[in-house]
Short mmCIF file of C-alpha atoms and ligand atoms in Angstrom, two decimals:
data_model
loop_
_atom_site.label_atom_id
_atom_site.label_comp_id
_atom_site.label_asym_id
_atom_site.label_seq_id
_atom_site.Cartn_x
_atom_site.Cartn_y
_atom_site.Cartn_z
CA UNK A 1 41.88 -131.14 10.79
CA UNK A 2 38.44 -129.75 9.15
CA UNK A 3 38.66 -129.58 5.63
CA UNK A 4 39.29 -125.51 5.66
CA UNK A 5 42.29 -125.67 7.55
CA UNK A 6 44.16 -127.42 5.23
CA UNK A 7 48.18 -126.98 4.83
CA UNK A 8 49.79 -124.77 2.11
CA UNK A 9 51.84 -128.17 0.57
CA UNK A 10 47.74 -129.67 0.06
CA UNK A 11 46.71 -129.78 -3.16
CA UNK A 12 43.41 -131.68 -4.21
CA UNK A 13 43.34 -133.43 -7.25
CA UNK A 14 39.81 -134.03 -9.17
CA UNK A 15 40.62 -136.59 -12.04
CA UNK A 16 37.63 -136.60 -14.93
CA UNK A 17 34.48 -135.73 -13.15
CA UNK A 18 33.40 -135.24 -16.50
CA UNK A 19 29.54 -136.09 -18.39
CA UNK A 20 30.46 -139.00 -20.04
CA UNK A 21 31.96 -140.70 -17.09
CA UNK A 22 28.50 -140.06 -15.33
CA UNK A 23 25.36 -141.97 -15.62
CA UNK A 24 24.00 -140.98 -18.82
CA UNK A 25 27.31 -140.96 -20.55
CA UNK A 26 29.02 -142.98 -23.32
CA UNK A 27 31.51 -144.54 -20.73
CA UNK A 28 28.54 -144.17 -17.57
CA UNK A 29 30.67 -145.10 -14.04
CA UNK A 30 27.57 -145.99 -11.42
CA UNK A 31 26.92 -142.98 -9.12
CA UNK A 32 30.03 -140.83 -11.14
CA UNK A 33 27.71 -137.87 -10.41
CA UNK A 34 27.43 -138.74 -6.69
CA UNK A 35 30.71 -137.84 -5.73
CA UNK A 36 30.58 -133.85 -6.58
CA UNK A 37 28.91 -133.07 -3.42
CA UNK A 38 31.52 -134.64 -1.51
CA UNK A 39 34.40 -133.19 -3.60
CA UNK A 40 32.43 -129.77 -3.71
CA UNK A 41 32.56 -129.47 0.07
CA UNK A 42 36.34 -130.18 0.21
CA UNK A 43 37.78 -128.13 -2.41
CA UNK A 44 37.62 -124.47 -0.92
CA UNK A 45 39.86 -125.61 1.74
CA UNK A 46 42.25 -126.41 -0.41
CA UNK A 47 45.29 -123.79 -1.35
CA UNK A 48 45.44 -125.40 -4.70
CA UNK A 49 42.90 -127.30 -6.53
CA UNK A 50 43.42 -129.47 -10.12
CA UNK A 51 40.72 -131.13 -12.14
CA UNK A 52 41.52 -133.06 -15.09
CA UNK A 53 39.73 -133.62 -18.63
CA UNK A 54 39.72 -136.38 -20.37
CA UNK A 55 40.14 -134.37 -24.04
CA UNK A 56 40.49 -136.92 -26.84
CA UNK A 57 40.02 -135.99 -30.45
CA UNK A 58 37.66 -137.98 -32.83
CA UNK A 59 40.21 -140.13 -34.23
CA UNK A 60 41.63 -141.01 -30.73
CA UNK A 61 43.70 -144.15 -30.35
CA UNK A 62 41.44 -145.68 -27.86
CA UNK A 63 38.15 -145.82 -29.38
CA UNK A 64 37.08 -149.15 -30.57
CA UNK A 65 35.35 -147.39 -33.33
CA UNK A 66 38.30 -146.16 -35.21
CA UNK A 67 39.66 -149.92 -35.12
CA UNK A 68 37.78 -151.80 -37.50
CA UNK A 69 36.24 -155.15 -36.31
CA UNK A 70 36.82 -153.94 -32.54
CA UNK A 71 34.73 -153.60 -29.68
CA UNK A 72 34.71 -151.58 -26.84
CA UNK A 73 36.88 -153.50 -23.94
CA UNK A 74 39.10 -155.46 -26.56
CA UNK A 75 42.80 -154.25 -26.99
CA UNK A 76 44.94 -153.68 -29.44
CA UNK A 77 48.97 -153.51 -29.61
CA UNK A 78 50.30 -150.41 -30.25
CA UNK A 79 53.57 -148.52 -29.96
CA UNK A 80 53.41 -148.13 -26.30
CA UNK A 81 52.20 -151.75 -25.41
CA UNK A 82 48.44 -152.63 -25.46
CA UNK A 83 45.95 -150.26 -25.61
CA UNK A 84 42.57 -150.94 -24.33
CA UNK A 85 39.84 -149.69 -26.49
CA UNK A 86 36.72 -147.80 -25.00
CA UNK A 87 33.34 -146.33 -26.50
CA UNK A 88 33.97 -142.84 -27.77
CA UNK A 89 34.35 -140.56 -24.76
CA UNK A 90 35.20 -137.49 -23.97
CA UNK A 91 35.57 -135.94 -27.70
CA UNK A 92 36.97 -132.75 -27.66
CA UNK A 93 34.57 -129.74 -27.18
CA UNK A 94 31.31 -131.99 -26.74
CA UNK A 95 28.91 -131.92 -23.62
CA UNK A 96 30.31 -135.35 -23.15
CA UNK A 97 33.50 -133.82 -22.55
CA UNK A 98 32.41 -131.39 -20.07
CA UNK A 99 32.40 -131.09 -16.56
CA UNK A 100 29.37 -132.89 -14.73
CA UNK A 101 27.37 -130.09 -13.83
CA UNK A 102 27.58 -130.65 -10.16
CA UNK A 103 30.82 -130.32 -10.00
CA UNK A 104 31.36 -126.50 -8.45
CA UNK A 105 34.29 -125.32 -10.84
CA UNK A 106 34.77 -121.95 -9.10
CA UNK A 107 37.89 -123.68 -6.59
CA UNK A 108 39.52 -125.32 -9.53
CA UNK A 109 42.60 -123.19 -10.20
CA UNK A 110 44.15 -125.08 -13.11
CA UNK A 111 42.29 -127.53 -15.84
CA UNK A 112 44.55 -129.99 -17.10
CA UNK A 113 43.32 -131.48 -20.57
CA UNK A 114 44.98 -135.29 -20.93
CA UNK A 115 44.82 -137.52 -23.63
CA UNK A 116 45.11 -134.58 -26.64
CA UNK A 117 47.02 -137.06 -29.13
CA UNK A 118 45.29 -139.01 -31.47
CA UNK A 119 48.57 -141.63 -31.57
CA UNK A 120 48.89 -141.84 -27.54
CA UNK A 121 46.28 -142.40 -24.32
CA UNK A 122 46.41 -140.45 -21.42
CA UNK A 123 44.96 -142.37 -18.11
CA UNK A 124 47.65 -140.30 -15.67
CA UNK A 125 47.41 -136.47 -14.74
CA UNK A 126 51.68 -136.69 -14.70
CA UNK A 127 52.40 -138.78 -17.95
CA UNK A 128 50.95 -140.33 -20.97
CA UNK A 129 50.74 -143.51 -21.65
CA UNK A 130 53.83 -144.44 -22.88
CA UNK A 131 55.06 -143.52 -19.49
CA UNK A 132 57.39 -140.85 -20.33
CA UNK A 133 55.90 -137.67 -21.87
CA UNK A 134 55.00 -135.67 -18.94
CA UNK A 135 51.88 -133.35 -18.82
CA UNK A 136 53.21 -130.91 -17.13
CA UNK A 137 51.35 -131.02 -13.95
CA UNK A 138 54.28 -132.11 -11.81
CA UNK A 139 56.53 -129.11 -12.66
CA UNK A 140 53.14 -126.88 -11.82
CA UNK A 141 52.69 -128.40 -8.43
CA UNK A 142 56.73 -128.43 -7.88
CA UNK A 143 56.62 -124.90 -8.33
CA UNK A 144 53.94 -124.05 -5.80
CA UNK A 145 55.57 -126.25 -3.20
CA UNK A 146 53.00 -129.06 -2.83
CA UNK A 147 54.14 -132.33 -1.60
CA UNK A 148 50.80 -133.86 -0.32
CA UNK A 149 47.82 -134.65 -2.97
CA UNK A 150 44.49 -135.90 -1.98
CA UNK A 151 42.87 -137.70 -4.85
CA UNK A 152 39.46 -138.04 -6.11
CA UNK A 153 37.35 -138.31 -9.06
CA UNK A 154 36.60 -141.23 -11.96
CA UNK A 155 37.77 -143.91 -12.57
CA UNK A 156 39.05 -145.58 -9.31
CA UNK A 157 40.55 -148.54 -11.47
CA UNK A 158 41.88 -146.49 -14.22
CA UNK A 159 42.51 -142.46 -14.32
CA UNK A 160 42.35 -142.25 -10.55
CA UNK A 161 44.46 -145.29 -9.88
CA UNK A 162 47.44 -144.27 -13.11
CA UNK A 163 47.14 -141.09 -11.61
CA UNK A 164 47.89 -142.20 -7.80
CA UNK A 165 50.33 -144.49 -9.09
CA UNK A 166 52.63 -141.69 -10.84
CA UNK A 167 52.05 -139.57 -8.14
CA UNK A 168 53.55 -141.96 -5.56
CA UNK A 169 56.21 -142.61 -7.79
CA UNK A 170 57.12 -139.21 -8.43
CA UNK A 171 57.62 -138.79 -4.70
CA UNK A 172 53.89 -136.89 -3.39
CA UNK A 173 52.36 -138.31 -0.17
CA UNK A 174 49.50 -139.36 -1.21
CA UNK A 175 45.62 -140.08 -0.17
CA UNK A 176 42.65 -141.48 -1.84
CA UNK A 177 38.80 -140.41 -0.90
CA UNK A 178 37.27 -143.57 -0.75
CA UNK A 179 34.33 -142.09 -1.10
CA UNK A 180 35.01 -139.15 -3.84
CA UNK A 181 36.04 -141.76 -6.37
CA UNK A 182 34.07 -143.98 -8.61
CA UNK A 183 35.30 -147.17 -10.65
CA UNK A 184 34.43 -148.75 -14.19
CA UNK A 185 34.57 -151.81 -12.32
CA UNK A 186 35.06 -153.95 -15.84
CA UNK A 187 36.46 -156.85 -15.16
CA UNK A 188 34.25 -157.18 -11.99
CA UNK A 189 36.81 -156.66 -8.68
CA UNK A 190 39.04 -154.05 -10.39
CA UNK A 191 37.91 -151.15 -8.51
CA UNK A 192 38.79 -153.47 -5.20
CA UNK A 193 42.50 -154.87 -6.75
CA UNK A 194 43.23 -151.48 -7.39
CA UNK A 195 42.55 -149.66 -4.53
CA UNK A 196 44.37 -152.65 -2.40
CA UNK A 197 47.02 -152.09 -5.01
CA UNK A 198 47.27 -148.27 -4.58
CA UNK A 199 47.45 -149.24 -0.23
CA UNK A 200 50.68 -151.83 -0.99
CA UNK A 201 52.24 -149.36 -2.95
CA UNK A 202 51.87 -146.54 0.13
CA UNK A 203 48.76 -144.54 -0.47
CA UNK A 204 46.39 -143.65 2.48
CA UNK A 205 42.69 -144.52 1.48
CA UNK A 206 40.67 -142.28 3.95
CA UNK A 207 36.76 -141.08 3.78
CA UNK A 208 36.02 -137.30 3.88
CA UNK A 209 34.60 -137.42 6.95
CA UNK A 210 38.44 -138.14 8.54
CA UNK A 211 40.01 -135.30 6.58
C1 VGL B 1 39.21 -143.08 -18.29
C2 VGL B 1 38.84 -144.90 -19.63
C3 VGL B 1 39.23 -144.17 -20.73
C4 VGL B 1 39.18 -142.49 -16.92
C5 VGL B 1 39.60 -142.35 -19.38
O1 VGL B 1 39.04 -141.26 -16.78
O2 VGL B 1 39.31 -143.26 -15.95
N1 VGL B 1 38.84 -144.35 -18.42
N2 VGL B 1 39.60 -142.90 -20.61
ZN1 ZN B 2 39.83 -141.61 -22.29
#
């Protein structure tokens, strides 16, 4: 099916295409940038289209700089389990924060900020991290009938793959654009273990070009 004759129940998903994420950024994902093209050719056939932020305040929970003696990629215990702590990223309001300027927002019908709380992450467009407070994007996409999500964006090992995760468990049918997604890759092999990990657990990992 070409990518403008998509179904009414498709809805793409564009997880945290945002400047930091991209080379050049605090938390730089190799080739983040590249994947806009791609993603910016499939969007306007989709009936609905979602792209997530990343929107963390200064003091967020998962900087390593607002845990003293910390470094970026250590983790910390917290209320919800272990949180792993990143370089700041994403900081509310900053170009950092904003869309990479490739991406072509005029298809994006709803912008869904995650990751708001300064006490709680935010890696899944459905719930935060403690697993149970939703974000409200399964209620929006219940309501407009979707039951099939195709999923791009950064970061294949985390945001994409919490995202996928949820979404399969929440009940979507559910596809991954191999190449519309990006990983941190940190520990080396991540990017791999999750996308065979997002397969076992019943998502379709497809290329544009077969959409
Ligand atoms: C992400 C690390 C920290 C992501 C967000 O979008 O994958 N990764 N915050
Ligand atoms: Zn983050």
């Amino acid at each position: 099916m070409a990518s403008n004759e998509r179904a009414g129940n498709e809805a793409l998903l564009i997880v945290d295409l945002q400047n930091d994420f991209c080379p050049g950024g605090s938390l730089a994902v190799d080739e983040g940038d590249r994947i806009a093209e791609v993603i910016n050719g499939l969007a306007p056939g989709f009936p609905v289209v979602v792209a997530t932020k990343d929107w963390h305040p200064p003091d967020h929970i998962s900087f390593a700089s607002n845990h003293p003696g910390k470094e970026p990629f250590d983790s910390v215990p917290v209320s919800y389990g272990e949180q792993l702590l990143w370089p700041d990223h994403c900081v509310q309001g900053t170009r950092g924060a904003k869309f990479h300027p490739s991406l072509d927002q005029k298809p994006v019908q709803l912008v869904l900020h995650k990751g708001t709380r300064s006490d709680l992450d935010s890696y899944s467009a459905f719930f935060e991290n403690d697993h149970k407070t939703p974000t409200g994007l399964d209620g929006y996409l219940r309501e407009l009938q979707v039951t099939y999500l195709y999923i791009c964006g950064i970061a294949t090992d985390v945001c994409v793959f919490y995202s996928v995760t949820d979404a399969l468990r929440l009940g979507y049918e559910v596809t991954v654009i191999e190449d519309a997604v990006r990983g941190v890759d940190q520990p080396a092999g991540s990017v791999e273990k999750a996308l065979d990990t997002m397969r076992a657990n019943g998502a379709t990992i497809t290329s544009s070009a077969e959409l």
